[in-house]
CSV table of C-alpha atoms and ligand atoms in Angstrom, one decimal:
chain,number,residue,atom,x,y,z
Y,1,UNK,CA,201.7,99.6,196.1
Y,2,UNK,CA,204.4,97.7,194.0
Y,3,UNK,CA,208.1,98.0,195.1
Y,4,UNK,CA,210.8,96.2,192.9
Y,5,UNK,CA,214.0,95.7,194.7
Y,6,UNK,CA,217.5,95.6,193.0
Y,7,UNK,CA,219.7,93.5,195.1
Y,8,UNK,CA,223.1,91.0,195.1
Y,9,UNK,CA,221.2,89.6,198.2
Y,10,UNK,CA,217.7,88.8,197.9
Y,11,UNK,CA,217.6,86.6,201.2
Y,12,UNK,CA,218.3,89.4,203.3
Y,13,UNK,CA,214.7,90.5,202.9
Y,14,UNK,CA,213.1,88.0,204.8
Y,15,UNK,CA,212.2,90.2,207.7
Y,16,UNK,CA,209.8,91.9,205.2
Y,17,UNK,CA,207.8,88.7,205.2
Y,18,UNK,CA,206.5,89.5,209.0
Y,19,UNK,CA,204.6,91.7,211.1
Y,20,UNK,CA,202.7,94.9,209.5
Y,21,UNK,CA,204.8,94.7,206.2
Y,22,UNK,CA,204.0,91.0,205.9
Y,23,UNK,CA,200.2,91.6,206.6
Y,24,UNK,CA,200.1,94.0,204.0
Y,25,UNK,CA,201.6,91.9,201.7
Y,26,UNK,CA,199.0,89.0,202.4
Y,27,UNK,CA,196.3,91.4,202.3
Y,28,UNK,CA,197.4,92.1,198.5
Y,29,UNK,CA,198.1,95.8,199.7
Y,30,UNK,CA,201.9,95.4,198.8
Y,31,UNK,CA,203.5,93.5,196.1
Y,32,UNK,CA,207.3,93.2,196.4
Y,33,UNK,CA,209.6,91.9,193.9
Y,34,UNK,CA,213.5,91.0,194.0
Y,35,UNK,CA,215.8,91.2,191.3
Y,36,UNK,CA,219.4,89.9,191.7
Y,37,UNK,CA,221.0,91.8,189.5
Y,38,UNK,CA,224.1,89.2,189.2
Y,39,UNK,CA,221.4,87.3,186.8
Y,40,UNK,CA,221.7,89.9,184.2
Y,41,UNK,CA,225.5,90.3,184.1
Y,42,UNK,CA,226.9,89.9,180.8
Y,43,UNK,CA,230.6,89.7,181.8
Y,44,UNK,CA,230.4,86.1,183.4
Y,45,UNK,CA,228.1,87.2,185.8
Y,46,UNK,CA,230.5,89.9,187.1
Y,47,UNK,CA,228.6,93.1,188.7
Y,48,UNK,CA,231.7,94.9,189.8
Y,49,UNK,CA,234.9,96.3,188.1
Y,50,UNK,CA,238.1,98.6,189.0
Y,51,UNK,CA,237.2,102.1,189.1
Y,52,UNK,CA,239.1,103.9,186.2
Y,53,UNK,CA,241.6,106.2,187.3
Y,54,UNK,CA,242.6,103.8,190.1
Y,55,UNK,CA,241.6,104.1,193.5
Y,56,UNK,CA,240.7,101.2,196.2
Y,57,UNK,CA,237.5,98.8,196.0
Y,58,UNK,CA,235.3,97.9,193.2
Y,59,UNK,CA,232.5,99.4,191.6
Y,60,UNK,CA,229.0,98.3,190.4
Y,61,UNK,CA,229.0,98.1,186.7
Y,62,UNK,CA,226.1,99.9,184.8
Y,63,UNK,CA,225.2,97.2,182.5
Y,64,UNK,CA,223.6,94.7,185.3
Y,65,UNK,CA,221.6,97.7,186.6
Y,66,UNK,CA,220.4,99.0,183.1
Y,67,UNK,CA,219.3,95.6,181.8
Y,68,UNK,CA,217.4,94.8,185.1
Y,69,UNK,CA,215.6,97.9,185.2
Y,70,UNK,CA,214.7,97.2,181.5
Y,71,UNK,CA,213.1,94.3,182.2
Y,72,UNK,CA,211.0,95.4,185.1
Y,73,UNK,CA,207.5,96.0,184.1
Y,74,UNK,CA,206.8,99.6,185.1
Y,75,UNK,CA,204.8,102.8,184.4
Y,76,UNK,CA,206.0,105.8,185.9
Y,77,UNK,CA,208.1,104.8,189.3
Y,78,UNK,CA,210.2,106.8,191.7
Y,79,UNK,CA,213.7,105.0,191.4
Y,80,UNK,CA,215.4,105.2,194.3
Y,81,UNK,CA,219.7,104.6,194.9
Y,82,UNK,CA,220.5,103.9,198.5
Y,83,UNK,CA,223.8,106.0,198.8
Y,84,UNK,CA,224.9,107.6,201.7
Y,85,UNK,CA,225.6,110.9,200.0
Y,86,UNK,CA,221.7,111.2,199.2
Y,87,UNK,CA,219.2,113.1,200.9
Y,88,UNK,CA,218.6,112.1,204.4
Y,89,UNK,CA,215.7,110.0,204.8
Y,90,UNK,CA,213.1,111.2,207.4
Y,91,UNK,CA,209.3,110.8,208.0
Y,92,UNK,CA,208.4,113.7,205.6
Y,93,UNK,CA,210.1,111.5,202.8
Y,94,UNK,CA,208.2,108.4,203.8
Y,95,UNK,CA,205.0,110.4,203.8
Y,96,UNK,CA,206.0,111.1,199.9
Y,97,UNK,CA,206.8,107.8,199.3
Y,98,UNK,CA,203.9,106.2,200.7
Y,99,UNK,CA,201.7,108.4,198.0
Y,100,UNK,CA,203.4,106.7,195.0
Y,101,UNK,CA,201.9,103.4,193.4
Y,102,UNK,CA,205.6,102.1,192.3
Y,103,UNK,CA,208.6,102.2,193.8
Y,104,UNK,CA,212.2,100.9,192.7
Y,105,UNK,CA,215.0,100.7,195.0
Y,106,UNK,CA,218.6,99.9,193.7
Y,107,UNK,CA,221.0,98.6,196.4
Y,108,UNK,CA,224.5,99.4,196.2
Y,109,UNK,CA,227.5,97.2,197.4
Y,110,UNK,CA,231.5,97.3,197.5
Y,111,UNK,CA,232.7,101.0,196.9
Y,112,UNK,CA,229.5,102.6,195.2
Y,113,UNK,CA,228.4,102.8,191.5
Y,114,UNK,CA,229.6,103.7,188.1
Y,115,UNK,CA,228.2,107.4,188.2
Y,116,UNK,CA,226.1,106.8,184.8
Y,117,UNK,CA,223.6,104.3,187.1
Y,118,UNK,CA,222.5,107.7,188.4
Y,119,UNK,CA,221.0,108.8,185.5
Y,120,UNK,CA,218.2,106.0,185.9
Y,121,UNK,CA,217.0,107.3,189.2
Y,122,UNK,CA,214.7,109.7,190.6
Y,123,UNK,CA,216.0,109.8,193.8
Y,124,UNK,CA,219.3,109.5,195.8
Y,125,UNK,CA,218.8,108.7,199.4
Y,126,UNK,CA,220.9,108.0,202.5
Y,127,UNK,CA,219.7,106.4,205.6
Y,128,UNK,CA,221.9,108.5,208.1
Y,129,UNK,CA,225.3,109.9,208.1
Y,130,UNK,CA,227.3,106.5,208.4
Y,131,UNK,CA,228.5,103.9,206.1
Y,132,UNK,CA,226.5,100.6,205.8
Y,133,UNK,CA,228.0,97.5,204.0
Y,134,UNK,CA,225.2,97.5,201.3
Y,135,UNK,CA,221.9,99.2,200.6
Y,136,UNK,CA,219.7,96.4,201.6
Y,137,UNK,CA,219.3,97.2,205.5
Y,138,UNK,CA,218.5,100.9,204.5
Y,139,UNK,CA,216.0,99.8,201.7
Y,140,UNK,CA,214.2,97.9,204.3
Y,141,UNK,CA,214.1,100.5,206.8
Y,142,UNK,CA,212.8,103.0,204.3
Y,143,UNK,CA,210.3,100.3,203.1
Y,144,UNK,CA,208.8,99.5,206.5
Y,145,UNK,CA,208.3,103.4,207.8
Y,146,UNK,CA,206.8,103.8,203.7
Y,147,UNK,CA,204.2,100.9,204.0
Y,148,UNK,CA,203.0,101.6,207.7
Y,149,UNK,CA,201.5,105.0,206.2
Y,150,UNK,CA,199.8,103.4,203.4
Y,151,UNK,CA,195.9,104.0,204.2
Y,152,UNK,CA,194.2,100.5,205.4
Y,153,UNK,CA,198.0,98.8,206.4
Y,154,UNK,CA,197.6,100.0,210.1
Y,155,UNK,CA,193.8,99.8,211.3
Y,156,UNK,CA,193.0,103.5,212.4
Y,157,UNK,CA,194.7,106.1,210.9
Y,158,UNK,CA,195.1,108.1,214.3
Y,159,UNK,CA,197.7,105.3,215.1
Y,160,UNK,CA,200.5,106.9,213.1
Y,161,UNK,CA,199.0,110.6,213.0
Y,162,UNK,CA,200.6,110.9,216.8
Y,163,UNK,CA,203.5,109.3,216.2
Y,164,UNK,CA,207.0,111.1,216.6
Y,165,UNK,CA,207.8,113.3,213.8
Y,166,UNK,CA,204.2,113.1,211.9
Y,167,UNK,CA,202.7,115.7,214.0
Y,168,UNK,CA,206.4,117.7,213.9
Y,169,UNK,CA,206.9,117.0,217.4
Y,170,UNK,CA,208.0,113.9,219.6
Y,171,UNK,CA,205.3,111.8,220.9
Y,172,UNK,CA,204.0,112.3,224.5
Y,173,UNK,CA,204.7,109.6,226.9
Y,174,UNK,CA,202.0,106.7,227.4
Y,175,UNK,CA,200.8,104.1,230.0
Y,176,UNK,CA,198.8,101.1,229.9
Y,177,UNK,CA,197.0,99.0,233.0
Y,178,UNK,CA,198.0,98.6,235.7
Y,179,UNK,CA,197.4,102.3,237.4
Y,180,UNK,CA,200.2,101.5,239.6
Y,181,UNK,CA,203.2,99.4,238.8
Y,182,UNK,CA,206.2,99.1,241.4
Y,183,UNK,CA,205.2,102.3,243.2
Y,184,UNK,CA,205.1,104.3,239.7
Y,185,UNK,CA,201.3,105.6,239.1
Y,186,UNK,CA,199.6,107.0,235.8
Y,187,UNK,CA,199.5,110.7,235.8
Y,188,UNK,CA,196.2,111.8,237.1
Y,189,UNK,CA,194.8,113.8,234.3
Y,190,UNK,CA,195.1,110.7,232.0
Y,191,UNK,CA,192.5,109.0,234.5
Y,192,UNK,CA,190.3,112.1,234.4
Y,193,UNK,CA,188.6,111.3,231.2
Y,194,UNK,CA,188.4,114.9,230.6
Y,195,UNK,CA,189.5,114.9,226.9
Y,196,UNK,CA,190.3,118.5,226.2
Y,197,UNK,CA,192.8,118.2,229.4
Y,198,UNK,CA,194.2,115.5,228.4
Y,199,UNK,CA,194.6,116.6,224.9
Y,200,UNK,CA,196.5,119.7,226.3
Y,201,UNK,CA,198.8,117.6,228.5
Y,202,UNK,CA,199.9,115.5,225.7
Y,203,UNK,CA,200.6,118.7,223.8
Y,204,UNK,CA,202.4,120.0,226.8
Y,205,UNK,CA,204.4,116.9,227.3
Y,206,UNK,CA,205.2,116.5,223.3
Y,207,UNK,CA,206.6,120.0,223.2
Y,208,UNK,CA,208.7,119.8,226.4
Y,209,UNK,CA,210.0,116.6,225.0
Y,210,UNK,CA,210.8,118.2,221.6
Y,211,UNK,CA,212.3,121.6,223.4
Y,212,UNK,CA,214.8,119.1,225.3
Y,213,UNK,CA,215.7,116.3,223.1
Y,214,UNK,CA,215.1,117.7,219.7
Y,215,UNK,CA,215.2,121.5,219.3
Y,216,UNK,CA,215.9,121.8,216.0
Y,217,UNK,CA,212.2,120.1,215.0
Y,218,UNK,CA,211.0,123.1,216.5
Y,219,UNK,CA,211.9,125.6,213.7
Y,220,UNK,CA,209.6,124.0,211.2
Y,221,UNK,CA,206.7,123.4,213.5
Y,222,UNK,CA,203.6,125.2,212.8
Y,223,UNK,CA,202.6,126.8,216.2
Y,224,UNK,CA,199.5,128.0,217.2
Y,225,UNK,CA,198.7,130.4,219.9
Y,226,UNK,CA,198.2,127.7,222.3
Y,227,UNK,CA,201.4,125.9,221.5
Y,228,UNK,CA,203.4,128.9,221.3
Y,229,UNK,CA,202.4,130.0,225.0
Y,230,UNK,CA,202.9,126.4,226.3
Y,231,UNK,CA,206.4,126.7,224.9
Y,232,UNK,CA,207.0,129.8,226.6
Y,233,UNK,CA,205.7,128.3,230.0
Y,234,UNK,CA,208.2,125.4,229.2
Y,235,UNK,CA,211.2,127.4,228.7
Y,236,UNK,CA,210.5,129.8,231.9
Y,237,UNK,CA,210.4,126.4,234.0
Y,238,UNK,CA,213.6,124.6,232.8
I,1,LIG,C1,230.2,100.4,201.6
I,1,LIG,S1,229.2,101.4,200.9
I,1,LIG,C2,229.7,102.6,199.5
I,1,LIG,C3,230.5,103.9,200.4
I,1,LIG,C4,230.8,104.7,199.3
I,1,LIG,N1,232.4,104.4,199.1
I,1,LIG,C5,230.6,106.5,199.8
I,1,LIG,O1,231.7,106.9,200.5
I,1,LIG,O2,229.7,107.2,199.8
I,1,LIG,C6,228.2,100.3,199.6
I,1,LIG,C7,226.7,100.8,199.4
I,1,LIG,O3,226.0,100.4,200.6
I,1,LIG,C8,225.0,101.4,200.4
I,1,LIG,N2,224.9,102.4,202.0
I,1,LIG,C9,226.1,102.4,202.5
I,1,LIG,N3,225.7,103.5,203.4
I,1,LIG,C10,224.2,103.6,203.3
I,1,LIG,C11,223.4,104.9,204.1
I,1,LIG,N4,223.8,105.6,204.9
I,1,LIG,N5,222.2,104.8,203.4
I,1,LIG,C12,221.6,104.3,202.4
I,1,LIG,N6,222.9,103.3,201.8
I,1,LIG,C13,224.0,103.2,202.1
I,1,LIG,C14,224.8,102.2,199.8
I,1,LIG,O4,224.1,101.3,198.7
I,1,LIG,C15,226.2,101.8,199.0
I,1,LIG,O5,226.8,102.0,197.9
């Protein structure tokens, strides 16, 4: 996957040199390029200006962004504008992005953008219902969530198919050695070696956690007869 990032602060992206994303880059699975669009600003390197009609703050000008995008070598990229007014990022969206070969992220700053910049983009995306100082942290989060879904980036596919949200449910509780830690023991079923019972226990725990913490996720969950019956039992017990 090739990712181009338009930003005024390329140095903020240092975290993407480490951990799983860093390794994906080392393995040649991911190629990231930074473009400081200040370098393409015609007007004395000014990237921002006052809004027409008055109002607070400064807006990113269209020219540096248009010229920077023009210079990027590309085929048919998804062009993502980081914007609190956009569609909210989630696991399903990360899965969609992981299928793409080319992504371009445009990170805003200041009060916002000249609206005409939006004619360049395919997606306007928000990280959540809050306002950050710039798009960099949002872009990094989205890139991290997307890159770990690219085949070969994380060893076994199973390591993310059970993740919270990937299955439509929150992930079940997990334990590792030792069996007894400060008097807290691992549930017996996990020690049994009985794969079918372990599967059922995990499904039950996932359903219970999701029902308790994020019942909204169950509205879109693809229930089987088994999971529907389990949910009824959970509701009766709580
Ligand atoms: C201070 S914010 C501008 C907020 C804008 N005045 C508004 O009310 O929507 C500056 C930039 O940070 C980025 N940003 C802020 N919050 C964000 C969020 N929740 N998701 C994605 N990007 C965000 C966007 O690129 C935005 O243009």
